[in-house]
PDB file of C-alpha atoms and ligand atoms in Angstrom:
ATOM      1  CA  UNK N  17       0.000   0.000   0.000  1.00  0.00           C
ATOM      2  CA  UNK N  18       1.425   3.562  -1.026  1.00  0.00           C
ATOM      3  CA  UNK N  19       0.583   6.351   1.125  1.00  0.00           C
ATOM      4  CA  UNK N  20       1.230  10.081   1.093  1.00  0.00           C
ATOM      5  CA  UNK N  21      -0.340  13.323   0.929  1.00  0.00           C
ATOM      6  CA  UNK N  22      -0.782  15.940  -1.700  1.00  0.00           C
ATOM      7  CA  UNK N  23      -2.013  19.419  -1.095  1.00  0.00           C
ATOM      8  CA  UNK N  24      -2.496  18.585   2.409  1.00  0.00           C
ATOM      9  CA  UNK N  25      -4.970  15.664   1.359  1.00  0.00           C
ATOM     10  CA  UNK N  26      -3.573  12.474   2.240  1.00  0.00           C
ATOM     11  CA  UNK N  27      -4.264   9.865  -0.606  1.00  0.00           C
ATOM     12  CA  UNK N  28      -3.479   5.967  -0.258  1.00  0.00           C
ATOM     13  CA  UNK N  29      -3.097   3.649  -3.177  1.00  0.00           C
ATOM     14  CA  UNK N  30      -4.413   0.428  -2.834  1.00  0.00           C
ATOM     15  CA  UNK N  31      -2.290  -2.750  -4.625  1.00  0.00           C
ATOM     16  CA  UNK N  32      -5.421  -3.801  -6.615  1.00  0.00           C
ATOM     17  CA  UNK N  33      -5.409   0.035  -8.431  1.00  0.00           C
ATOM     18  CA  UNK N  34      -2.250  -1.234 -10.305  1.00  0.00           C
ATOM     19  CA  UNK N  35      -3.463  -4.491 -11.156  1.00  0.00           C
ATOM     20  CA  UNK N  36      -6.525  -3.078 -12.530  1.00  0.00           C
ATOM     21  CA  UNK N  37      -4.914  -0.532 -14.504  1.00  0.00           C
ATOM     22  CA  UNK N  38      -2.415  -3.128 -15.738  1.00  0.00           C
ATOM     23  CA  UNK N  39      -5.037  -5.289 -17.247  1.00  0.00           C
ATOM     24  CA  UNK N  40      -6.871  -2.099 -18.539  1.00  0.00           C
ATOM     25  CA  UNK N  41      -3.548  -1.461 -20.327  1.00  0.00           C
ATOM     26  CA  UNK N  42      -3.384  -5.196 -21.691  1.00  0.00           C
ATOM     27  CA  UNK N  43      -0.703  -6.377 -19.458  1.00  0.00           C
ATOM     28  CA  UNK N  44      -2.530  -9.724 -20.287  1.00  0.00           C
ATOM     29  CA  UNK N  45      -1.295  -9.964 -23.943  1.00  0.00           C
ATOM     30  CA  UNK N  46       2.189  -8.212 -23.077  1.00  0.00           C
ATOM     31  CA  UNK N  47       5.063 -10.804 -24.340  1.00  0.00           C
ATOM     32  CA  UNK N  48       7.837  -8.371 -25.247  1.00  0.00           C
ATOM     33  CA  UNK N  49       9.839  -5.824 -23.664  1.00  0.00           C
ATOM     34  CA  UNK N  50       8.254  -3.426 -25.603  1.00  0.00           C
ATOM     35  CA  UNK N  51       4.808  -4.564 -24.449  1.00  0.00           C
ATOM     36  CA  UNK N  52       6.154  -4.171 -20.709  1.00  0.00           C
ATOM     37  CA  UNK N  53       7.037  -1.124 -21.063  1.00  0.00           C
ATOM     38  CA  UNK N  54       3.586   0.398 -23.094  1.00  0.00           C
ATOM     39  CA  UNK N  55       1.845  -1.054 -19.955  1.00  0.00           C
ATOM     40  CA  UNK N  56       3.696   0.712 -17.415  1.00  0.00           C
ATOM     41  CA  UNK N  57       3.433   4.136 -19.373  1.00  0.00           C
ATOM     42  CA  UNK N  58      -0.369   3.236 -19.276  1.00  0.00           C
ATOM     43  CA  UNK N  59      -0.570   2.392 -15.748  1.00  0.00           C
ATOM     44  CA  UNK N  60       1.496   5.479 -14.991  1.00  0.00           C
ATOM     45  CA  UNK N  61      -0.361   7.999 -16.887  1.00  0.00           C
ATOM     46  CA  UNK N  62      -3.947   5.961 -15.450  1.00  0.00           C
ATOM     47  CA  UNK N  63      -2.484   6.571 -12.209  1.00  0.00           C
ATOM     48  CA  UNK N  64      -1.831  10.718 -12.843  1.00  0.00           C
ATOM     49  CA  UNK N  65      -4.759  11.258 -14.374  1.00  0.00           C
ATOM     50  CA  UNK N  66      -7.508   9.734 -11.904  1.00  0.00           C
ATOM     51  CA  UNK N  67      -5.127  11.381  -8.912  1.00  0.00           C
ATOM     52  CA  UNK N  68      -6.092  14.641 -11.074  1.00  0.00           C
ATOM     53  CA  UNK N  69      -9.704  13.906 -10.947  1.00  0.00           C
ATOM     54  CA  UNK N  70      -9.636  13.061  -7.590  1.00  0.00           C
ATOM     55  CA  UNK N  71      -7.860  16.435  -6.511  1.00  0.00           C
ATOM     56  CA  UNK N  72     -10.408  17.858  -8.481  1.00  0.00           C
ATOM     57  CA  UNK N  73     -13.283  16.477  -6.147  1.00  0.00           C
ATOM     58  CA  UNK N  74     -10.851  16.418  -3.008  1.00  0.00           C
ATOM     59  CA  UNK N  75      -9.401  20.343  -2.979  1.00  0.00           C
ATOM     60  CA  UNK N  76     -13.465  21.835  -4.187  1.00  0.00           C
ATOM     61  CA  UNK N  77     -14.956  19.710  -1.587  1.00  0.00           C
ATOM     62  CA  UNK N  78     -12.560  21.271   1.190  1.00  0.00           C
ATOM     63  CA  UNK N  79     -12.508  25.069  -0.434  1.00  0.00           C
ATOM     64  CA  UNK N  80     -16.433  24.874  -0.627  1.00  0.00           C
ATOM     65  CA  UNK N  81     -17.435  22.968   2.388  1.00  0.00           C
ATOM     66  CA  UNK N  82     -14.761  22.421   5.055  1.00  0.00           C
ATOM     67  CA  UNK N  83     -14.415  19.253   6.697  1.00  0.00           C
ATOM     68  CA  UNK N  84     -11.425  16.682   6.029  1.00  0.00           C
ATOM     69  CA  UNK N  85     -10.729  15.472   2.604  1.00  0.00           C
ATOM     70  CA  UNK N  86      -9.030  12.019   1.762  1.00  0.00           C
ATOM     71  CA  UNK N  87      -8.124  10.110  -1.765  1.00  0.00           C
ATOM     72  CA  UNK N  88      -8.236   6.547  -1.812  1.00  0.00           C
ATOM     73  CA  UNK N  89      -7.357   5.197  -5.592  1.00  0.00           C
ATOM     74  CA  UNK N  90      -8.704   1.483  -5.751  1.00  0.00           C
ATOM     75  CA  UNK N  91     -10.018  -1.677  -7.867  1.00  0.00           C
ATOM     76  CA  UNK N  92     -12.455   0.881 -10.135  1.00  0.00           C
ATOM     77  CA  UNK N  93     -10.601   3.586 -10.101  1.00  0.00           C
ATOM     78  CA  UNK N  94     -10.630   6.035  -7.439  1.00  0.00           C
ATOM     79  CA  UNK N  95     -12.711   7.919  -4.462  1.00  0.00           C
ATOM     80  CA  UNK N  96     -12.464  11.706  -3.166  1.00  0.00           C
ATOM     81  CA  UNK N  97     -14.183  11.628   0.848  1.00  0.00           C
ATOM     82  CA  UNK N  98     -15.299  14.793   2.994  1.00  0.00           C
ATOM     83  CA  UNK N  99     -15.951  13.920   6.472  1.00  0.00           C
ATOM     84  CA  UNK N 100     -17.391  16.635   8.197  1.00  0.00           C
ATOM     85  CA  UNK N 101     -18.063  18.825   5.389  1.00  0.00           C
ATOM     86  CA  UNK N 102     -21.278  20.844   5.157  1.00  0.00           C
ATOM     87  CA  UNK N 103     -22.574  21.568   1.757  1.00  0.00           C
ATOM     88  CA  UNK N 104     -25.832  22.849  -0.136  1.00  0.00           C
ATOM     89  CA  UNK N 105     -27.040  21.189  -3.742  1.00  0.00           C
ATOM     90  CA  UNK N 106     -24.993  23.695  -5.490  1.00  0.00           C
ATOM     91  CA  UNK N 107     -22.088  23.080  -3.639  1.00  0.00           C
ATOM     92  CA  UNK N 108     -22.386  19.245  -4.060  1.00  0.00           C
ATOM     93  CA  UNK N 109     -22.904  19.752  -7.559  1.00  0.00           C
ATOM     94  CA  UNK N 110     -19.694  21.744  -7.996  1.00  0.00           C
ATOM     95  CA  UNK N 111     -17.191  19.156  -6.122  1.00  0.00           C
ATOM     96  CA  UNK N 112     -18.801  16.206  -8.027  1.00  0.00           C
ATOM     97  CA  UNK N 113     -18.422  18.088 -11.807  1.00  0.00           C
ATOM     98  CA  UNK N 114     -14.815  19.429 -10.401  1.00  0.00           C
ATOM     99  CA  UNK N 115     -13.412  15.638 -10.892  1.00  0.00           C
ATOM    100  CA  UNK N 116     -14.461  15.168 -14.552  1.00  0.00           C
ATOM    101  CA  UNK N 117     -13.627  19.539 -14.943  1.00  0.00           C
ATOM    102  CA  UNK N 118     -10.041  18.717 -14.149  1.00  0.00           C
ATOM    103  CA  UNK N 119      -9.702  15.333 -16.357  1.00  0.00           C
ATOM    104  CA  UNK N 120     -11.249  18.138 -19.676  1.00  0.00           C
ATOM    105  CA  UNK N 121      -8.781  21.248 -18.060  1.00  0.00           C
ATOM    106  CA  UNK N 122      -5.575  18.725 -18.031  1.00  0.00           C
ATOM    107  CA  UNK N 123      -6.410  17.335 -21.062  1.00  0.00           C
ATOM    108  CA  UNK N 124      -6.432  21.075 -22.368  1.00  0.00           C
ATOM    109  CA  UNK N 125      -3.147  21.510 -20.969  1.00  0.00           C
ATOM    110  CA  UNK N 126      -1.830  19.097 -22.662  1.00  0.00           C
ATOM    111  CA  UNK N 127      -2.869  19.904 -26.130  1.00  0.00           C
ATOM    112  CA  UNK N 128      -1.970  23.999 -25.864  1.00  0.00           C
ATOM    113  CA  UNK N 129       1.689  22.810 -24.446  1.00  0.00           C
ATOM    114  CA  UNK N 130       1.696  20.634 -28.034  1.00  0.00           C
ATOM    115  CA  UNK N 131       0.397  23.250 -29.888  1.00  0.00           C
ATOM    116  CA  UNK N 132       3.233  25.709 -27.894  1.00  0.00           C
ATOM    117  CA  UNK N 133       5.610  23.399 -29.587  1.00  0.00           C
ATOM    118  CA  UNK N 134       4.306  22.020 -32.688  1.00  0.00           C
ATOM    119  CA  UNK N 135       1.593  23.162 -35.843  1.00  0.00           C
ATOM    120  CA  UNK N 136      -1.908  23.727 -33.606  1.00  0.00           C
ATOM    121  CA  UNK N 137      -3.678  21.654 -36.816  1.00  0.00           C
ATOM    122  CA  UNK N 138      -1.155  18.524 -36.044  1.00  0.00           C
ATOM    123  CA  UNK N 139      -1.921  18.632 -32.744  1.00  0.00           C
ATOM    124  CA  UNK N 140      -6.142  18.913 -33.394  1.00  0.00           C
ATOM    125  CA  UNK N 141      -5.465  16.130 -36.529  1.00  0.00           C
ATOM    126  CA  UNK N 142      -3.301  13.920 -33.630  1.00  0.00           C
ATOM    127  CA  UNK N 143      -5.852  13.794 -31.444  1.00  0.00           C
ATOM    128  CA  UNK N 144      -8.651  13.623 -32.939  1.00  0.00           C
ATOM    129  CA  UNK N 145      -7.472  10.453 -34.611  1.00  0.00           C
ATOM    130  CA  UNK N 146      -6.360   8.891 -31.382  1.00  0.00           C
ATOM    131  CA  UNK N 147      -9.868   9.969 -29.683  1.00  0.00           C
ATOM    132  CA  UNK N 148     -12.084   9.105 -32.616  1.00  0.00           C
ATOM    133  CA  UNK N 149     -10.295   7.129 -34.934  1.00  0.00           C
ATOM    134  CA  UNK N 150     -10.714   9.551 -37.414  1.00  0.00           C
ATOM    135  CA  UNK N 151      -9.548  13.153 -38.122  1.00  0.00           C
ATOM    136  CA  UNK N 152      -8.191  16.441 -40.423  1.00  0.00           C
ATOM    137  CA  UNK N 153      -5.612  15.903 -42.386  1.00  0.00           C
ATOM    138  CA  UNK N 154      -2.148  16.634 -41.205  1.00  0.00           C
ATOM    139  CA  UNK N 155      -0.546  19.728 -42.493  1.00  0.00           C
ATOM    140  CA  UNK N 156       3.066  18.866 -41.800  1.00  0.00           C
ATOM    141  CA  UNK N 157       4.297  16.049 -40.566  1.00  0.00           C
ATOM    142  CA  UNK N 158       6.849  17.023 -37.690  1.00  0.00           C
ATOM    143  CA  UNK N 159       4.387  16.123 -34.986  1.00  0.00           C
ATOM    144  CA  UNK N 160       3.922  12.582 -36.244  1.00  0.00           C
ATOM    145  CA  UNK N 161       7.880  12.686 -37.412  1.00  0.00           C
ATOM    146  CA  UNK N 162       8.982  13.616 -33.896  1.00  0.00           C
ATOM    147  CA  UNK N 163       6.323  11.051 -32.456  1.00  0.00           C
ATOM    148  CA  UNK N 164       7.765   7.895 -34.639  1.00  0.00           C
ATOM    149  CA  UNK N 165      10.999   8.334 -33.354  1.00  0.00           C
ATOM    150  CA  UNK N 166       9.734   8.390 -29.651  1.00  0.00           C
ATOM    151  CA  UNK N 167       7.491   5.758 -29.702  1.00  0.00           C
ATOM    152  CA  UNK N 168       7.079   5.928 -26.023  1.00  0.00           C
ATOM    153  CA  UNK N 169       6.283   9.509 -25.925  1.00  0.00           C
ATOM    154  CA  UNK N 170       3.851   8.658 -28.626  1.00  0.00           C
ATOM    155  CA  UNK N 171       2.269   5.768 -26.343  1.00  0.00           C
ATOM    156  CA  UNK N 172       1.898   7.953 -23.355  1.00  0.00           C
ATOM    157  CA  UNK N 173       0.282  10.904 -25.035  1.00  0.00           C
ATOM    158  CA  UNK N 174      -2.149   8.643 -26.553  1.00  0.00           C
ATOM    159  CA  UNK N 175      -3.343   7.047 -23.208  1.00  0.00           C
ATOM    160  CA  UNK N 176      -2.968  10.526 -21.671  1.00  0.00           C
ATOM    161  CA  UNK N 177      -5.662  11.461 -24.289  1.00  0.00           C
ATOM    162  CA  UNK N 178      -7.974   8.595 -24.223  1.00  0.00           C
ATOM    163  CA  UNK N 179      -8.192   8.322 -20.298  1.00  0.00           C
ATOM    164  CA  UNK N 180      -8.689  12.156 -20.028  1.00  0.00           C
ATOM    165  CA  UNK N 181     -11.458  12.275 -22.828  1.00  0.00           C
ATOM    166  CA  UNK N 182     -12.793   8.997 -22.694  1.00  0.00           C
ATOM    167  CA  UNK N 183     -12.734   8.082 -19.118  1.00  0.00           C
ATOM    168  CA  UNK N 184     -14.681  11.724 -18.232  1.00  0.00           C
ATOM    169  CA  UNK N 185     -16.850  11.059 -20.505  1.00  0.00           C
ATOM    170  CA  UNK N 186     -18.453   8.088 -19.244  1.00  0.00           C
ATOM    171  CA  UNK N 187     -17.991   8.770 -15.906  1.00  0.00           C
ATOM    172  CA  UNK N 188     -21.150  11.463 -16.401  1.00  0.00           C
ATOM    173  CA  UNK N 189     -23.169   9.312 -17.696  1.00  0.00           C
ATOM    174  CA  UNK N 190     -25.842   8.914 -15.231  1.00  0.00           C
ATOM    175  CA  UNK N 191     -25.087   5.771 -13.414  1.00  0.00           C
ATOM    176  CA  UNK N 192     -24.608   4.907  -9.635  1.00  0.00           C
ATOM    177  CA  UNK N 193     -21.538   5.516  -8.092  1.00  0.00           C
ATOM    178  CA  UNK N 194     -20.298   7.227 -11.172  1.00  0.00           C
ATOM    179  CA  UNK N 195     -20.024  11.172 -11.122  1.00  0.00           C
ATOM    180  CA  UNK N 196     -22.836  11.526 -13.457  1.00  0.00           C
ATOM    181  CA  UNK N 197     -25.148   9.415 -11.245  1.00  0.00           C
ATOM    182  CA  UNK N 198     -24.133  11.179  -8.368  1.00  0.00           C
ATOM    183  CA  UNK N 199     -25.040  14.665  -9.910  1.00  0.00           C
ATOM    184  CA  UNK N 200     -28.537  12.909 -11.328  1.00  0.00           C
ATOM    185  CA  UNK N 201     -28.930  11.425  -7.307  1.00  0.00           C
ATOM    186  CA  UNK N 202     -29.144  15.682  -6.464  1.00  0.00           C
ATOM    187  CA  UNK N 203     -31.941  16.754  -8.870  1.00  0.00           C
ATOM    188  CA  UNK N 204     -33.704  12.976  -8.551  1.00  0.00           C
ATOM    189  CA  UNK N 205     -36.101  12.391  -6.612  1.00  0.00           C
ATOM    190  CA  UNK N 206     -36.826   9.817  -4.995  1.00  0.00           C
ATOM    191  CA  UNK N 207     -33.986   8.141  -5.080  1.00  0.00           C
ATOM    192  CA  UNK N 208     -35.307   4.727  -6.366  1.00  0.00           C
ATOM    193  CA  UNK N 209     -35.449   7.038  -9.506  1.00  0.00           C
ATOM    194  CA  UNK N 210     -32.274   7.654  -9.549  1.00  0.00           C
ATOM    195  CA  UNK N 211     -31.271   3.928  -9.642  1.00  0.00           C
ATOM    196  CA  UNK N 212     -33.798   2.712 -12.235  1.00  0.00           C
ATOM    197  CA  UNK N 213     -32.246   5.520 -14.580  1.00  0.00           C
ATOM    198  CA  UNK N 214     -28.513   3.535 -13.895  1.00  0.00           C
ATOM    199  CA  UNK N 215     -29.658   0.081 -14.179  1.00  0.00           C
ATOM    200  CA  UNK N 216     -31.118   1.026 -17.801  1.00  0.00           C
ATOM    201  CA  UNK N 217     -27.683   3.163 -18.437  1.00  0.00           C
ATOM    202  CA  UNK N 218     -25.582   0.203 -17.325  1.00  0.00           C
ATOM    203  CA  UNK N 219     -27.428  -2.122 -18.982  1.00  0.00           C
ATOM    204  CA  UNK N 220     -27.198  -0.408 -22.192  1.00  0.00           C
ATOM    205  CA  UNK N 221     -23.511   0.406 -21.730  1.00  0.00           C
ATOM    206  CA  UNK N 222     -22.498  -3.125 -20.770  1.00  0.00           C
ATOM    207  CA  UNK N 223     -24.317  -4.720 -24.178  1.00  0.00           C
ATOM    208  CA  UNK N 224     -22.894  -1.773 -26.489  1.00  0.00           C
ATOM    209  CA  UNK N 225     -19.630  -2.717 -24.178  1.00  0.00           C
ATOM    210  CA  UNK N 226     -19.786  -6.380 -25.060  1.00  0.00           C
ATOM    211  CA  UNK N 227     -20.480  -5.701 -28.657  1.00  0.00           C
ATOM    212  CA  UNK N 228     -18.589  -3.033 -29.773  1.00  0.00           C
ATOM    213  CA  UNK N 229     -15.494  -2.073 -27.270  1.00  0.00           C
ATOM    214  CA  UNK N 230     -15.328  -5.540 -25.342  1.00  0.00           C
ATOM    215  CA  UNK N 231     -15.021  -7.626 -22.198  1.00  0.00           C
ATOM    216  CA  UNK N 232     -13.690  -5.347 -20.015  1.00  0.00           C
ATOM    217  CA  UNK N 233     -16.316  -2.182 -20.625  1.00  0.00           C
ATOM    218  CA  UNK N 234     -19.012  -5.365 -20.943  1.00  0.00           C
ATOM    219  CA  UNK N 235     -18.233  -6.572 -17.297  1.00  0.00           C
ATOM    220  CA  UNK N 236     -17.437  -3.143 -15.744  1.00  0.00           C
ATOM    221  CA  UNK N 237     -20.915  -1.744 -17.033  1.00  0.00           C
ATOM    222  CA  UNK N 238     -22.718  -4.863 -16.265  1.00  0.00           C
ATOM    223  CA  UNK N 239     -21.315  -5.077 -12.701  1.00  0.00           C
ATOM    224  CA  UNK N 240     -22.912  -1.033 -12.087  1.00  0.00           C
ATOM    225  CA  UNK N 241     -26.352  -2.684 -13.602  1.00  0.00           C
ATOM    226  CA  UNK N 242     -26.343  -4.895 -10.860  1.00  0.00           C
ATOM    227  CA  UNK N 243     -25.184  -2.868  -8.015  1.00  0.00           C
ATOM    228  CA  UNK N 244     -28.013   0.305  -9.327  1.00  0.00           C
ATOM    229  CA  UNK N 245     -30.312  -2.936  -9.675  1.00  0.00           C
ATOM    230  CA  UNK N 246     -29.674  -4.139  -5.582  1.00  0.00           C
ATOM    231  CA  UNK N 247     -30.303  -0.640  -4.871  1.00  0.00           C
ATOM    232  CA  UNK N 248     -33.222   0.227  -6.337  1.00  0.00           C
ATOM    233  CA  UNK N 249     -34.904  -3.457  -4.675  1.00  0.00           C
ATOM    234  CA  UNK N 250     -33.611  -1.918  -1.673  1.00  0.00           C
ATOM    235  CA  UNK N 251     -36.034   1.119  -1.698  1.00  0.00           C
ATOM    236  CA  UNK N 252     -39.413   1.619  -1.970  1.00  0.00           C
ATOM    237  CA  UNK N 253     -41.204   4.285  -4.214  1.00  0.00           C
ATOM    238  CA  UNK N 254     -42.034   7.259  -1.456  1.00  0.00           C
TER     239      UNK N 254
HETATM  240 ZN1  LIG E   5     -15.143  11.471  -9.802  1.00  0.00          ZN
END
């Protein structure tokens, strides 16, 4: 277990973070150096990115409502705690959409600091192919030129990207625990509601998961279908 504090918010990271990150990043099919090393860059930038997300959460929650703030990054990712903390609706709202808000505003960061050093259309055609598959054209090639001969740079700005975009993305869909199910669990009410909404999310996710992106989105969406499904059993309609 790793331990230490950022920011004055202490954050632990639990042994089965890595693992999951590891197998996120394919460390299954790794049988080369190579491969080692492309799923260590992934687990590393995994690892700085959801720490961003949950400073995001952790330092609004403690600016807007006091109490004590902790980070805990774990099997699914990672969770930003206030004990103590007194906040209104608004307030909640703000710390939840201040994860995902630092994921987009790092993300950002990273594509003006390209765009400091290389042609701003590279950089939109670069990432827009590693985000969608698909982009603009290139208009020269010293981006991609620079990027072939650092393959490892290449790798790392390409997960960088996809966890930043992708990740934030569907973490607002509205789904229970995600951030987008927490923000539907303020304006929902009741609450059964707000579970019935993330067990038809989830549901939908994990089968466009199985089909189209595979086992790992198929099992991670149907696992929130179930837990949104045990909740919603648990409550009555009031
Ligand atoms: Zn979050």
């Amino acid at each position: 277990m790793i331990r230490f504090s950022l920011f004055g918010i202490p954050v632990e990271v639990q042994p089965f973070f890595w693992i999951v990150m590891a197998l996120l990043g394919r460390a299954d099919r790794a049988d080369s150096r190579e491969d080692f090393l492309a799923v260590a860059l992934f687990v590393i930038a995994a690892f700085i990115s959801v720490l961003i997300h949950e400073l995001g959460h952790a330092l609004t929650g403690r600016k807007l409502g006091g109490g004590y703030a902790s980070i805990i990054l774990t099997s699914f990712g990672g969770l930003a705690m206030n004990q103590g903390g007194r906040f209104t609706r608004h307030q909640r709202f703000l710390m939840i959409a201040a994860g995902p808000g630092a994921g987009f505003a790092f993300l950002l960061a990273i594509l003006v600091t390209l765009s400091l050093i290389f042609d701003s259309t590279d950089v939109i055609a670069f990432a827009s192919r590693h985000l969608f598959g698909q982009g603009i054209p290139f208009k020269t090639f010293e981006l991609m030129d620079f990027l072939e001969k650092k393959p490892f740079i290449h790798f790392f700005l390409a997960d960088l990207l996809l966890i930043n975009f992708w990740w934030g993305v569907l973490n607002l869909l509205p789904i229970m625990p995600l951030d987008g199910g927490q923000i539907t669990d303020i304006y929902v009410k009741p609450q059964r509601r707000v579970f019935l909404i993330g067990l038809v999310a989830a549901t939908a996710m994990s089968l466009f998961g199985f089909l189209k992106l595979g086992l790992y989105p198929g099992f991670f969406f149907g696992y929130f279908a179930w837990i949104n499904y045990q909740n919603m059993k648990s409550l009555n309609w009031q």
